[in-house]
Amino acid sequence: YNLGSIAIGENFGFYSKRTGCDGWQIGLLTGIFAQFNLDTSNAELINTDFNVGIPISWRSGNWSARLRYYHQSSHIGDEFLDRIKSSGSQFDRVTLSIEEVEAILSYDYRWLRLYGGGGYLVHREPSTLGAGRIQWGFEARAPAMRTRILGSFLDRLIVTPVVSADFKSMDQHAWLIDTNVLGGFEWSRTGSRRRFRIMATYFYGHNPYGQFFISQKIESIGLRAYFMF
């Protein structure tokens, strides 16, 4: 079926000690991730995930790392539940709430960034969830170029081709690998932190959203737009 996904979040530092880009920082991470069924007339809300956490990040030259403690809770949409009940289908609703400690190490080499790490659930509901997770992947960026779209209006923008792949393996899923591949373009202005991306996506693995990730496996393709400020 056709699925729409909307996410909004922020990761900002409130204390740092660094020289240039090198040093460390303590921050606050928040995020809301919602999915909608586009095959219904009112685009019913399926699931919403709420994240909040405290990341500690560090960089020295080409090396960087992040240690993060975060909480996630998930909530099923009322219209989705009402439609399931009215159709006579069976849906086992689960109260999902987790708290995880995560560590990621990254290395940048020219146009390529490699990363790897893992996490462990220090609190999980239901308690039968597997606790361990490992994660790794890369992001590759081709040389940036000036864009000529719309002539002089966007002449100051630069465009960068971007390809990335992320892989996760979880205790909950008998360590089977979930694959998420993205490819597309990023637009920005020289010296600005603002970014705009359009990315084609492919995902194969267990559903990453809410309580569906416990047992549901999916394959999806899509198109995403990212606004980074």
mmCIF file with all atom_site columns, C-alpha atoms in Angstrom:
data_model
loop_
_atom_site.group_PDB
_atom_site.id
_atom_site.type_symbol
_atom_site.label_atom_id
_atom_site.label_alt_id
_atom_site.label_comp_id
_atom_site.label_asym_id
_atom_site.label_entity_id
_atom_site.label_seq_id
_atom_site.pdbx_PDB_ins_code
_atom_site.Cartn_x
_atom_site.Cartn_y
_atom_site.Cartn_z
_atom_site.occupancy
_atom_site.B_iso_or_equiv
_atom_site.pdbx_formal_charge
_atom_site.auth_seq_id
_atom_site.auth_comp_id
_atom_site.auth_asym_id
_atom_site.auth_atom_id
_atom_site.pdbx_PDB_model_num
ATOM 1   C CA . TYR A 1 1   ? 0.000   0.000   0.000   1.00 0.00 ? 1   TYR A CA 1
ATOM 2   C CA . ASN A 1 2   ? 0.957   3.676   -0.273  1.00 0.00 ? 2   ASN A CA 1
ATOM 3   C CA . LEU A 1 3   ? 2.475   5.174   2.851   1.00 0.00 ? 3   LEU A CA 1
ATOM 4   C CA . GLY A 1 4   ? 3.246   8.794   3.696   1.00 0.00 ? 4   GLY A CA 1
ATOM 5   C CA . SER A 1 5   ? 5.826   9.593   6.350   1.00 0.00 ? 5   SER A CA 1
ATOM 6   C CA . ILE A 1 6   ? 6.491   12.920  8.087   1.00 0.00 ? 6   ILE A CA 1
ATOM 7   C CA . ALA A 1 7   ? 9.263   13.575  10.595  1.00 0.00 ? 7   ALA A CA 1
ATOM 8   C CA . ILE A 1 8   ? 10.396  16.670  12.461  1.00 0.00 ? 8   ILE A CA 1
ATOM 9   C CA . GLY A 1 9   ? 13.175  16.936  14.978  1.00 0.00 ? 9   GLY A CA 1
ATOM 10  C CA . GLU A 1 10  ? 16.120  18.876  16.318  1.00 0.00 ? 10  GLU A CA 1
ATOM 11  C CA . ASN A 1 11  ? 19.558  18.030  17.676  1.00 0.00 ? 11  ASN A CA 1
ATOM 12  C CA . PHE A 1 12  ? 21.190  21.050  19.272  1.00 0.00 ? 12  PHE A CA 1
ATOM 13  C CA . GLY A 1 13  ? 24.086  21.467  21.654  1.00 0.00 ? 13  GLY A CA 1
ATOM 14  C CA . PHE A 1 14  ? 23.785  23.276  24.961  1.00 0.00 ? 14  PHE A CA 1
ATOM 15  C CA . TYR A 1 15  ? 27.370  22.854  26.198  1.00 0.00 ? 15  TYR A CA 1
ATOM 16  C CA . SER A 1 16  ? 30.550  22.353  24.211  1.00 0.00 ? 16  SER A CA 1
ATOM 17  C CA . LYS A 1 17  ? 34.300  22.630  24.506  1.00 0.00 ? 17  LYS A CA 1
ATOM 18  C CA . ARG A 1 18  ? 36.110  22.680  21.202  1.00 0.00 ? 18  ARG A CA 1
ATOM 19  C CA . THR A 1 19  ? 38.717  24.279  18.991  1.00 0.00 ? 19  THR A CA 1
ATOM 20  C CA . GLY A 1 20  ? 37.299  24.755  15.518  1.00 0.00 ? 20  GLY A CA 1
ATOM 21  C CA . CYS A 1 21  ? 35.500  21.505  14.680  1.00 0.00 ? 21  CYS A CA 1
ATOM 22  C CA . ASP A 1 22  ? 37.539  19.421  17.144  1.00 0.00 ? 22  ASP A CA 1
ATOM 23  C CA . GLY A 1 23  ? 36.281  18.855  20.665  1.00 0.00 ? 23  GLY A CA 1
ATOM 24  C CA . TRP A 1 24  ? 33.141  17.572  22.351  1.00 0.00 ? 24  TRP A CA 1
ATOM 25  C CA . GLN A 1 25  ? 29.550  18.656  22.917  1.00 0.00 ? 25  GLN A CA 1
ATOM 26  C CA . ILE A 1 26  ? 26.526  17.712  25.029  1.00 0.00 ? 26  ILE A CA 1
ATOM 27  C CA . GLY A 1 27  ? 23.200  18.169  23.296  1.00 0.00 ? 27  GLY A CA 1
ATOM 28  C CA . LEU A 1 28  ? 19.465  17.520  23.340  1.00 0.00 ? 28  LEU A CA 1
ATOM 29  C CA . LEU A 1 29  ? 17.782  15.382  20.685  1.00 0.00 ? 29  LEU A CA 1
ATOM 30  C CA . THR A 1 30  ? 14.025  15.388  20.007  1.00 0.00 ? 30  THR A CA 1
ATOM 31  C CA . GLY A 1 31  ? 11.997  13.889  17.182  1.00 0.00 ? 31  GLY A CA 1
ATOM 32  C CA . ILE A 1 32  ? 8.475   12.968  16.071  1.00 0.00 ? 32  ILE A CA 1
ATOM 33  C CA . PHE A 1 33  ? 7.956   10.380  13.309  1.00 0.00 ? 33  PHE A CA 1
ATOM 34  C CA . ALA A 1 34  ? 4.457   9.779   11.918  1.00 0.00 ? 34  ALA A CA 1
ATOM 35  C CA . GLN A 1 35  ? 3.145   7.463   9.185   1.00 0.00 ? 35  GLN A CA 1
ATOM 36  C CA . PHE A 1 36  ? -0.108  7.860   7.242   1.00 0.00 ? 36  PHE A CA 1
ATOM 37  C CA . ASN A 1 37  ? -2.111  5.476   5.041   1.00 0.00 ? 37  ASN A CA 1
ATOM 38  C CA . LEU A 1 38  ? -2.496  7.321   1.714   1.00 0.00 ? 38  LEU A CA 1
ATOM 39  C CA . ASP A 1 39  ? -4.907  4.683   0.389   1.00 0.00 ? 39  ASP A CA 1
ATOM 40  C CA . THR A 1 40  ? -7.680  6.008   2.656   1.00 0.00 ? 40  THR A CA 1
ATOM 41  C CA . SER A 1 41  ? -9.710  9.119   1.854   1.00 0.00 ? 41  SER A CA 1
ATOM 42  C CA . ASN A 1 42  ? -8.571  10.950  4.992   1.00 0.00 ? 42  ASN A CA 1
ATOM 43  C CA . ALA A 1 43  ? -4.942  9.707   5.008   1.00 0.00 ? 43  ALA A CA 1
ATOM 44  C CA . GLU A 1 44  ? -5.460  8.049   8.399   1.00 0.00 ? 44  GLU A CA 1
ATOM 45  C CA . LEU A 1 45  ? -2.674  8.196   10.965  1.00 0.00 ? 45  LEU A CA 1
ATOM 46  C CA . ILE A 1 46  ? -1.139  4.748   11.462  1.00 0.00 ? 46  ILE A CA 1
ATOM 47  C CA . ASN A 1 47  ? 1.592   5.266   14.029  1.00 0.00 ? 47  ASN A CA 1
ATOM 48  C CA . THR A 1 48  ? 3.576   8.005   15.760  1.00 0.00 ? 48  THR A CA 1
ATOM 49  C CA . ASP A 1 49  ? 6.976   7.582   17.423  1.00 0.00 ? 49  ASP A CA 1
ATOM 50  C CA . PHE A 1 50  ? 8.296   10.107  19.945  1.00 0.00 ? 50  PHE A CA 1
ATOM 51  C CA . ASN A 1 51  ? 12.030  10.323  20.648  1.00 0.00 ? 51  ASN A CA 1
ATOM 52  C CA . VAL A 1 52  ? 13.979  12.345  23.188  1.00 0.00 ? 52  VAL A CA 1
ATOM 53  C CA . GLY A 1 53  ? 17.596  11.842  24.159  1.00 0.00 ? 53  GLY A CA 1
ATOM 54  C CA . ILE A 1 54  ? 20.905  13.297  25.296  1.00 0.00 ? 54  ILE A CA 1
ATOM 55  C CA . PRO A 1 55  ? 23.809  12.822  22.844  1.00 0.00 ? 55  PRO A CA 1
ATOM 56  C CA . ILE A 1 56  ? 27.470  13.407  23.700  1.00 0.00 ? 56  ILE A CA 1
ATOM 57  C CA . SER A 1 57  ? 29.454  13.965  20.498  1.00 0.00 ? 57  SER A CA 1
ATOM 58  C CA . TRP A 1 58  ? 33.208  14.202  19.906  1.00 0.00 ? 58  TRP A CA 1
ATOM 59  C CA . ARG A 1 59  ? 35.474  14.974  16.927  1.00 0.00 ? 59  ARG A CA 1
ATOM 60  C CA . SER A 1 60  ? 39.231  14.920  16.352  1.00 0.00 ? 60  SER A CA 1
ATOM 61  C CA . GLY A 1 61  ? 40.405  15.346  12.769  1.00 0.00 ? 61  GLY A CA 1
ATOM 62  C CA . ASN A 1 62  ? 38.762  12.715  10.587  1.00 0.00 ? 62  ASN A CA 1
ATOM 63  C CA . TRP A 1 63  ? 37.438  10.753  13.570  1.00 0.00 ? 63  TRP A CA 1
ATOM 64  C CA . SER A 1 64  ? 34.142  11.437  15.316  1.00 0.00 ? 64  SER A CA 1
ATOM 65  C CA . ALA A 1 65  ? 31.921  9.589   17.771  1.00 0.00 ? 65  ALA A CA 1
ATOM 66  C CA . ARG A 1 66  ? 28.567  9.857   19.506  1.00 0.00 ? 66  ARG A CA 1
ATOM 67  C CA . LEU A 1 67  ? 27.335  8.378   22.768  1.00 0.00 ? 67  LEU A CA 1
ATOM 68  C CA . ARG A 1 68  ? 23.584  8.724   23.174  1.00 0.00 ? 68  ARG A CA 1
ATOM 69  C CA . TYR A 1 69  ? 20.953  7.827   25.742  1.00 0.00 ? 69  TYR A CA 1
ATOM 70  C CA . TYR A 1 70  ? 17.408  8.150   24.449  1.00 0.00 ? 70  TYR A CA 1
ATOM 71  C CA . HIS A 1 71  ? 13.784  7.231   25.088  1.00 0.00 ? 71  HIS A CA 1
ATOM 72  C CA . GLN A 1 72  ? 11.249  6.173   22.436  1.00 0.00 ? 72  GLN A CA 1
ATOM 73  C CA . SER A 1 73  ? 7.530   5.581   22.816  1.00 0.00 ? 73  SER A CA 1
ATOM 74  C CA . SER A 1 74  ? 5.068   4.630   20.077  1.00 0.00 ? 74  SER A CA 1
ATOM 75  C CA . HIS A 1 75  ? 1.348   5.254   19.675  1.00 0.00 ? 75  HIS A CA 1
ATOM 76  C CA . ILE A 1 76  ? -1.137  3.766   17.207  1.00 0.00 ? 76  ILE A CA 1
ATOM 77  C CA . GLY A 1 77  ? -3.597  6.085   15.436  1.00 0.00 ? 77  GLY A CA 1
ATOM 78  C CA . ASP A 1 78  ? -7.213  5.884   16.598  1.00 0.00 ? 78  ASP A CA 1
ATOM 79  C CA . GLU A 1 79  ? -8.648  5.905   13.058  1.00 0.00 ? 79  GLU A CA 1
ATOM 80  C CA . PHE A 1 80  ? -6.354  3.034   12.094  1.00 0.00 ? 80  PHE A CA 1
ATOM 81  C CA . LEU A 1 81  ? -7.547  1.006   15.083  1.00 0.00 ? 81  LEU A CA 1
ATOM 82  C CA . ASP A 1 82  ? -11.215 1.796   14.363  1.00 0.00 ? 82  ASP A CA 1
ATOM 83  C CA . ARG A 1 83  ? -10.886 0.655   10.748  1.00 0.00 ? 83  ARG A CA 1
ATOM 84  C CA . ILE A 1 84  ? -9.168  -2.587  11.768  1.00 0.00 ? 84  ILE A CA 1
ATOM 85  C CA . LYS A 1 85  ? -11.894 -3.345  14.312  1.00 0.00 ? 85  LYS A CA 1
ATOM 86  C CA . SER A 1 86  ? -14.751 -2.521  11.887  1.00 0.00 ? 86  SER A CA 1
ATOM 87  C CA . SER A 1 87  ? -13.268 -4.834  9.251   1.00 0.00 ? 87  SER A CA 1
ATOM 88  C CA . GLY A 1 88  ? -13.202 -7.722  11.709  1.00 0.00 ? 88  GLY A CA 1
ATOM 89  C CA . SER A 1 89  ? -9.439  -8.142  11.401  1.00 0.00 ? 89  SER A CA 1
ATOM 90  C CA . GLN A 1 90  ? -7.238  -9.043  14.345  1.00 0.00 ? 90  GLN A CA 1
ATOM 91  C CA . PHE A 1 91  ? -4.600  -6.600  15.559  1.00 0.00 ? 91  PHE A CA 1
ATOM 92  C CA . ASP A 1 92  ? -2.575  -7.205  18.693  1.00 0.00 ? 92  ASP A CA 1
ATOM 93  C CA . ARG A 1 93  ? -1.881  -3.764  20.118  1.00 0.00 ? 93  ARG A CA 1
ATOM 94  C CA . VAL A 1 94  ? 1.315   -3.546  22.161  1.00 0.00 ? 94  VAL A CA 1
ATOM 95  C CA . THR A 1 95  ? 2.471   -0.788  24.491  1.00 0.00 ? 95  THR A CA 1
ATOM 96  C CA . LEU A 1 96  ? 5.978   -0.068  23.207  1.00 0.00 ? 96  LEU A CA 1
ATOM 97  C CA . SER A 1 97  ? 8.446   1.949   25.271  1.00 0.00 ? 97  SER A CA 1
ATOM 98  C CA . ILE A 1 98  ? 12.234  1.636   25.145  1.00 0.00 ? 98  ILE A CA 1
ATOM 99  C CA . GLU A 1 99  ? 15.329  3.350   26.497  1.00 0.00 ? 99  GLU A CA 1
ATOM 100 C CA . GLU A 1 100 ? 18.634  2.659   24.785  1.00 0.00 ? 100 GLU A CA 1
ATOM 101 C CA . VAL A 1 101 ? 22.301  3.465   25.195  1.00 0.00 ? 101 VAL A CA 1
ATOM 102 C CA . GLU A 1 102 ? 23.955  3.811   21.768  1.00 0.00 ? 102 GLU A CA 1
ATOM 103 C CA . ALA A 1 103 ? 27.555  4.374   20.652  1.00 0.00 ? 103 ALA A CA 1
ATOM 104 C CA . ILE A 1 104 ? 28.635  5.171   17.060  1.00 0.00 ? 104 ILE A CA 1
ATOM 105 C CA . LEU A 1 105 ? 32.174  5.723   15.710  1.00 0.00 ? 105 LEU A CA 1
ATOM 106 C CA . SER A 1 106 ? 32.735  7.436   12.347  1.00 0.00 ? 106 SER A CA 1
ATOM 107 C CA . TYR A 1 107 ? 35.693  8.114   10.031  1.00 0.00 ? 107 TYR A CA 1
ATOM 108 C CA . ASP A 1 108 ? 35.801  10.596  7.150   1.00 0.00 ? 108 ASP A CA 1
ATOM 109 C CA . TYR A 1 109 ? 38.142  10.033  4.208   1.00 0.00 ? 109 TYR A CA 1
ATOM 110 C CA . ARG A 1 110 ? 37.830  12.621  1.443   1.00 0.00 ? 110 ARG A CA 1
ATOM 111 C CA . TRP A 1 111 ? 34.367  12.046  -0.075  1.00 0.00 ? 111 TRP A CA 1
ATOM 112 C CA . LEU A 1 112 ? 33.503  8.955   2.000   1.00 0.00 ? 112 LEU A CA 1
ATOM 113 C CA . ARG A 1 113 ? 32.241  8.609   5.576   1.00 0.00 ? 113 ARG A CA 1
ATOM 114 C CA . LEU A 1 114 ? 32.208  5.189   7.249   1.00 0.00 ? 114 LEU A CA 1
ATOM 115 C CA . TYR A 1 115 ? 30.515  4.462   10.569  1.00 0.00 ? 115 TYR A CA 1
ATOM 116 C CA . GLY A 1 116 ? 29.683  1.590   12.876  1.00 0.00 ? 116 GLY A CA 1
ATOM 117 C CA . GLY A 1 117 ? 28.498  0.895   16.388  1.00 0.00 ? 117 GLY A CA 1
ATOM 118 C CA . GLY A 1 118 ? 25.621  -0.524  18.341  1.00 0.00 ? 118 GLY A CA 1
ATOM 119 C CA . GLY A 1 119 ? 23.129  -0.124  21.132  1.00 0.00 ? 119 GLY A CA 1
ATOM 120 C CA . TYR A 1 120 ? 21.680  -1.893  24.137  1.00 0.00 ? 120 TYR A CA 1
ATOM 121 C CA . LEU A 1 121 ? 18.176  -1.512  25.622  1.00 0.00 ? 121 LEU A CA 1
ATOM 122 C CA . VAL A 1 122 ? 18.468  -0.676  29.306  1.00 0.00 ? 122 VAL A CA 1
ATOM 123 C CA . HIS A 1 123 ? 14.666  -0.556  29.588  1.00 0.00 ? 123 HIS A CA 1
ATOM 124 C CA . ARG A 1 124 ? 12.149  -2.235  27.307  1.00 0.00 ? 124 ARG A CA 1
ATOM 125 C CA . GLU A 1 125 ? 8.405   -2.747  27.289  1.00 0.00 ? 125 GLU A CA 1
ATOM 126 C CA . PRO A 1 126 ? 7.379   -5.411  26.499  1.00 0.00 ? 126 PRO A CA 1
ATOM 127 C CA . SER A 1 127 ? 10.190  -7.079  28.447  1.00 0.00 ? 127 SER A CA 1
ATOM 128 C CA . THR A 1 128 ? 10.476  -9.873  25.855  1.00 0.00 ? 128 THR A CA 1
ATOM 129 C CA . LEU A 1 129 ? 12.159  -7.554  23.334  1.00 0.00 ? 129 LEU A CA 1
ATOM 130 C CA . GLY A 1 130 ? 15.714  -8.453  22.362  1.00 0.00 ? 130 GLY A CA 1
ATOM 131 C CA . ALA A 1 131 ? 18.165  -5.993  23.895  1.00 0.00 ? 131 ALA A CA 1
ATOM 132 C CA . GLY A 1 132 ? 21.128  -5.854  21.498  1.00 0.00 ? 132 GLY A CA 1
ATOM 133 C CA . ARG A 1 133 ? 21.662  -4.029  18.188  1.00 0.00 ? 133 ARG A CA 1
ATOM 134 C CA . ILE A 1 134 ? 24.584  -3.406  15.854  1.00 0.00 ? 134 ILE A CA 1
ATOM 135 C CA . GLN A 1 135 ? 24.642  -0.833  13.046  1.00 0.00 ? 135 GLN A CA 1
ATOM 136 C CA . TRP A 1 136 ? 27.015  0.177   10.274  1.00 0.00 ? 136 TRP A CA 1
ATOM 137 C CA . GLY A 1 137 ? 27.021  1.991   6.955   1.00 0.00 ? 137 GLY A CA 1
ATOM 138 C CA . PHE A 1 138 ? 28.486  4.720   4.763   1.00 0.00 ? 138 PHE A CA 1
ATOM 139 C CA . GLU A 1 139 ? 27.743  8.022   3.038   1.00 0.00 ? 139 GLU A CA 1
ATOM 140 C CA . ALA A 1 140 ? 29.474  8.996   -0.204  1.00 0.00 ? 140 ALA A CA 1
ATOM 141 C CA . ARG A 1 141 ? 29.440  12.533  -1.608  1.00 0.00 ? 141 ARG A CA 1
ATOM 142 C CA . ALA A 1 142 ? 30.493  13.378  -5.159  1.00 0.00 ? 142 ALA A CA 1
ATOM 143 C CA . PRO A 1 143 ? 32.167  16.733  -5.944  1.00 0.00 ? 143 PRO A CA 1
ATOM 144 C CA . ALA A 1 144 ? 29.764  19.676  -5.599  1.00 0.00 ? 144 ALA A CA 1
ATOM 145 C CA . MET A 1 145 ? 28.854  21.742  -8.647  1.00 0.00 ? 145 MET A CA 1
ATOM 146 C CA . ARG A 1 146 ? 26.996  24.953  -9.367  1.00 0.00 ? 146 ARG A CA 1
ATOM 147 C CA . THR A 1 147 ? 23.358  24.502  -10.319 1.00 0.00 ? 147 THR A CA 1
ATOM 148 C CA . ARG A 1 148 ? 21.812  26.276  -13.311 1.00 0.00 ? 148 ARG A CA 1
ATOM 149 C CA . ILE A 1 149 ? 18.213  25.471  -12.412 1.00 0.00 ? 149 ILE A CA 1
ATOM 150 C CA . LEU A 1 150 ? 15.996  28.567  -12.807 1.00 0.00 ? 150 LEU A CA 1
ATOM 151 C CA . GLY A 1 151 ? 18.931  30.582  -14.044 1.00 0.00 ? 151 GLY A CA 1
ATOM 152 C CA . SER A 1 152 ? 20.302  33.360  -11.873 1.00 0.00 ? 152 SER A CA 1
ATOM 153 C CA . PHE A 1 153 ? 17.659  32.814  -9.148  1.00 0.00 ? 153 PHE A CA 1
ATOM 154 C CA . LEU A 1 154 ? 19.505  29.743  -7.855  1.00 0.00 ? 154 LEU A CA 1
ATOM 155 C CA . ASP A 1 155 ? 22.909  30.570  -9.303  1.00 0.00 ? 155 ASP A CA 1
ATOM 156 C CA . ARG A 1 156 ? 24.432  30.826  -5.822  1.00 0.00 ? 156 ARG A CA 1
ATOM 157 C CA . LEU A 1 157 ? 23.341  27.300  -4.887  1.00 0.00 ? 157 LEU A CA 1
ATOM 158 C CA . ILE A 1 158 ? 25.588  24.267  -5.200  1.00 0.00 ? 158 ILE A CA 1
ATOM 159 C CA . VAL A 1 159 ? 24.353  20.709  -5.744  1.00 0.00 ? 159 VAL A CA 1
ATOM 160 C CA . THR A 1 160 ? 26.050  17.575  -4.427  1.00 0.00 ? 160 THR A CA 1
ATOM 161 C CA . PRO A 1 161 ? 25.182  13.995  -5.447  1.00 0.00 ? 161 PRO A CA 1
ATOM 162 C CA . VAL A 1 162 ? 24.827  11.810  -2.331  1.00 0.00 ? 162 VAL A CA 1
ATOM 163 C CA . VAL A 1 163 ? 24.568  8.022   -1.875  1.00 0.00 ? 163 VAL A CA 1
ATOM 164 C CA . SER A 1 164 ? 24.259  6.287   1.486   1.00 0.00 ? 164 SER A CA 1
ATOM 165 C CA . ALA A 1 165 ? 23.481  2.861   2.916   1.00 0.00 ? 165 ALA A CA 1
ATOM 166 C CA . ASP A 1 166 ? 22.605  1.873   6.468   1.00 0.00 ? 166 ASP A CA 1
ATOM 167 C CA . PHE A 1 167 ? 22.527  -1.659  7.870   1.00 0.00 ? 167 PHE A CA 1
ATOM 168 C CA . LYS A 1 168 ? 21.088  -2.826  11.191  1.00 0.00 ? 168 LYS A CA 1
ATOM 169 C CA . SER A 1 169 ? 21.086  -6.207  12.872  1.00 0.00 ? 169 SER A CA 1
ATOM 170 C CA . MET A 1 170 ? 19.028  -6.802  16.017  1.00 0.00 ? 170 MET A CA 1
ATOM 171 C CA . ASP A 1 171 ? 18.768  -9.462  18.676  1.00 0.00 ? 171 ASP A CA 1
ATOM 172 C CA . GLN A 1 172 ? 14.968  -9.113  18.377  1.00 0.00 ? 172 GLN A CA 1
ATOM 173 C CA . HIS A 1 173 ? 15.104  -10.362 14.765  1.00 0.00 ? 173 HIS A CA 1
ATOM 174 C CA . ALA A 1 174 ? 17.670  -13.156 15.221  1.00 0.00 ? 174 ALA A CA 1
ATOM 175 C CA . TRP A 1 175 ? 20.383  -10.806 13.892  1.00 0.00 ? 175 TRP A CA 1
ATOM 176 C CA . LEU A 1 176 ? 18.933  -10.663 10.365  1.00 0.00 ? 176 LEU A CA 1
ATOM 177 C CA . ILE A 1 177 ? 20.167  -7.569  8.498   1.00 0.00 ? 177 ILE A CA 1
ATOM 178 C CA . ASP A 1 178 ? 17.831  -4.667  7.655   1.00 0.00 ? 178 ASP A CA 1
ATOM 179 C CA . THR A 1 179 ? 18.985  -2.662  4.616   1.00 0.00 ? 179 THR A CA 1
ATOM 180 C CA . ASN A 1 180 ? 18.215  0.998   3.889   1.00 0.00 ? 180 ASN A CA 1
ATOM 181 C CA . VAL A 1 181 ? 19.717  2.581   0.726   1.00 0.00 ? 181 VAL A CA 1
ATOM 182 C CA . LEU A 1 182 ? 19.306  6.218   -0.343  1.00 0.00 ? 182 LEU A CA 1
ATOM 183 C CA . GLY A 1 183 ? 20.530  8.147   -3.367  1.00 0.00 ? 183 GLY A CA 1
ATOM 184 C CA . GLY A 1 184 ? 19.892  11.644  -4.646  1.00 0.00 ? 184 GLY A CA 1
ATOM 185 C CA . PHE A 1 185 ? 20.984  15.271  -4.551  1.00 0.00 ? 185 PHE A CA 1
ATOM 186 C CA . GLU A 1 186 ? 21.660  17.911  -1.916  1.00 0.00 ? 186 GLU A CA 1
ATOM 187 C CA . TRP A 1 187 ? 21.341  21.676  -2.483  1.00 0.00 ? 187 TRP A CA 1
ATOM 188 C CA . SER A 1 188 ? 23.059  24.256  -0.277  1.00 0.00 ? 188 SER A CA 1
ATOM 189 C CA . ARG A 1 189 ? 24.728  27.662  -0.318  1.00 0.00 ? 189 ARG A CA 1
ATOM 190 C CA . THR A 1 190 ? 28.446  28.124  0.271   1.00 0.00 ? 190 THR A CA 1
ATOM 191 C CA . GLY A 1 191 ? 29.120  28.647  3.969   1.00 0.00 ? 191 GLY A CA 1
ATOM 192 C CA . SER A 1 192 ? 25.522  27.904  5.017   1.00 0.00 ? 192 SER A CA 1
ATOM 193 C CA . ARG A 1 193 ? 24.372  25.097  7.310   1.00 0.00 ? 193 ARG A CA 1
ATOM 194 C CA . ARG A 1 194 ? 20.977  24.898  5.629   1.00 0.00 ? 194 ARG A CA 1
ATOM 195 C CA . ARG A 1 195 ? 20.502  21.914  3.337   1.00 0.00 ? 195 ARG A CA 1
ATOM 196 C CA . PHE A 1 196 ? 17.764  20.572  1.077   1.00 0.00 ? 196 PHE A CA 1
ATOM 197 C CA . ARG A 1 197 ? 17.816  16.972  -0.153  1.00 0.00 ? 197 ARG A CA 1
ATOM 198 C CA . ILE A 1 198 ? 15.700  14.905  -2.523  1.00 0.00 ? 198 ILE A CA 1
ATOM 199 C CA . MET A 1 199 ? 16.473  11.200  -2.138  1.00 0.00 ? 199 MET A CA 1
ATOM 200 C CA . ALA A 1 200 ? 15.149  7.991   -3.682  1.00 0.00 ? 200 ALA A CA 1
ATOM 201 C CA . THR A 1 201 ? 14.955  5.244   -1.044  1.00 0.00 ? 201 THR A CA 1
ATOM 202 C CA . TYR A 1 202 ? 14.880  1.469   -0.849  1.00 0.00 ? 202 TYR A CA 1
ATOM 203 C CA . PHE A 1 203 ? 14.257  -0.469  2.368   1.00 0.00 ? 203 PHE A CA 1
ATOM 204 C CA . TYR A 1 204 ? 14.162  -4.204  3.015   1.00 0.00 ? 204 TYR A CA 1
ATOM 205 C CA . GLY A 1 205 ? 13.830  -5.626  6.488   1.00 0.00 ? 205 GLY A CA 1
ATOM 206 C CA . HIS A 1 206 ? 11.701  -5.395  9.591   1.00 0.00 ? 206 HIS A CA 1
ATOM 207 C CA . ASN A 1 207 ? 9.348   -2.440  9.844   1.00 0.00 ? 207 ASN A CA 1
ATOM 208 C CA . PRO A 1 208 ? 11.287  0.317   11.679  1.00 0.00 ? 208 PRO A CA 1
ATOM 209 C CA . TYR A 1 209 ? 8.156   2.122   12.873  1.00 0.00 ? 209 TYR A CA 1
ATOM 210 C CA . GLY A 1 210 ? 6.697   1.717   16.334  1.00 0.00 ? 210 GLY A CA 1
ATOM 211 C CA . GLN A 1 211 ? 5.418   -1.609  17.549  1.00 0.00 ? 211 GLN A CA 1
ATOM 212 C CA . PHE A 1 212 ? 5.297   -2.933  13.962  1.00 0.00 ? 212 PHE A CA 1
ATOM 213 C CA . PHE A 1 213 ? 9.049   -3.582  14.085  1.00 0.00 ? 213 PHE A CA 1
ATOM 214 C CA . ILE A 1 214 ? 8.527   -6.421  16.572  1.00 0.00 ? 214 ILE A CA 1
ATOM 215 C CA . SER A 1 215 ? 7.401   -8.927  13.950  1.00 0.00 ? 215 SER A CA 1
ATOM 216 C CA . GLN A 1 216 ? 6.455   -7.246  10.624  1.00 0.00 ? 216 GLN A CA 1
ATOM 217 C CA . LYS A 1 217 ? 8.821   -7.475  7.656   1.00 0.00 ? 217 LYS A CA 1
ATOM 218 C CA . ILE A 1 218 ? 8.466   -5.091  4.698   1.00 0.00 ? 218 ILE A CA 1
ATOM 219 C CA . GLU A 1 219 ? 10.026  -4.033  1.393   1.00 0.00 ? 219 GLU A CA 1
ATOM 220 C CA . SER A 1 220 ? 9.505   -0.473  0.201   1.00 0.00 ? 220 SER A CA 1
ATOM 221 C CA . ILE A 1 221 ? 10.616  2.103   -2.332  1.00 0.00 ? 221 ILE A CA 1
ATOM 222 C CA . GLY A 1 222 ? 9.962   5.811   -2.063  1.00 0.00 ? 222 GLY A CA 1
ATOM 223 C CA . LEU A 1 223 ? 10.972  9.423   -2.534  1.00 0.00 ? 223 LEU A CA 1
ATOM 224 C CA . ARG A 1 224 ? 11.907  11.696  0.374   1.00 0.00 ? 224 ARG A CA 1
ATOM 225 C CA . ALA A 1 225 ? 12.520  15.402  0.818   1.00 0.00 ? 225 ALA A CA 1
ATOM 226 C CA . TYR A 1 226 ? 14.725  16.640  3.686   1.00 0.00 ? 226 TYR A CA 1
ATOM 227 C CA . PHE A 1 227 ? 14.920  20.194  5.022   1.00 0.00 ? 227 PHE A CA 1
ATOM 228 C CA . MET A 1 228 ? 17.881  20.731  7.366   1.00 0.00 ? 228 MET A CA 1
ATOM 229 C CA . PHE A 1 229 ? 18.287  24.038  9.204   1.00 0.00 ? 229 PHE A CA 1
#
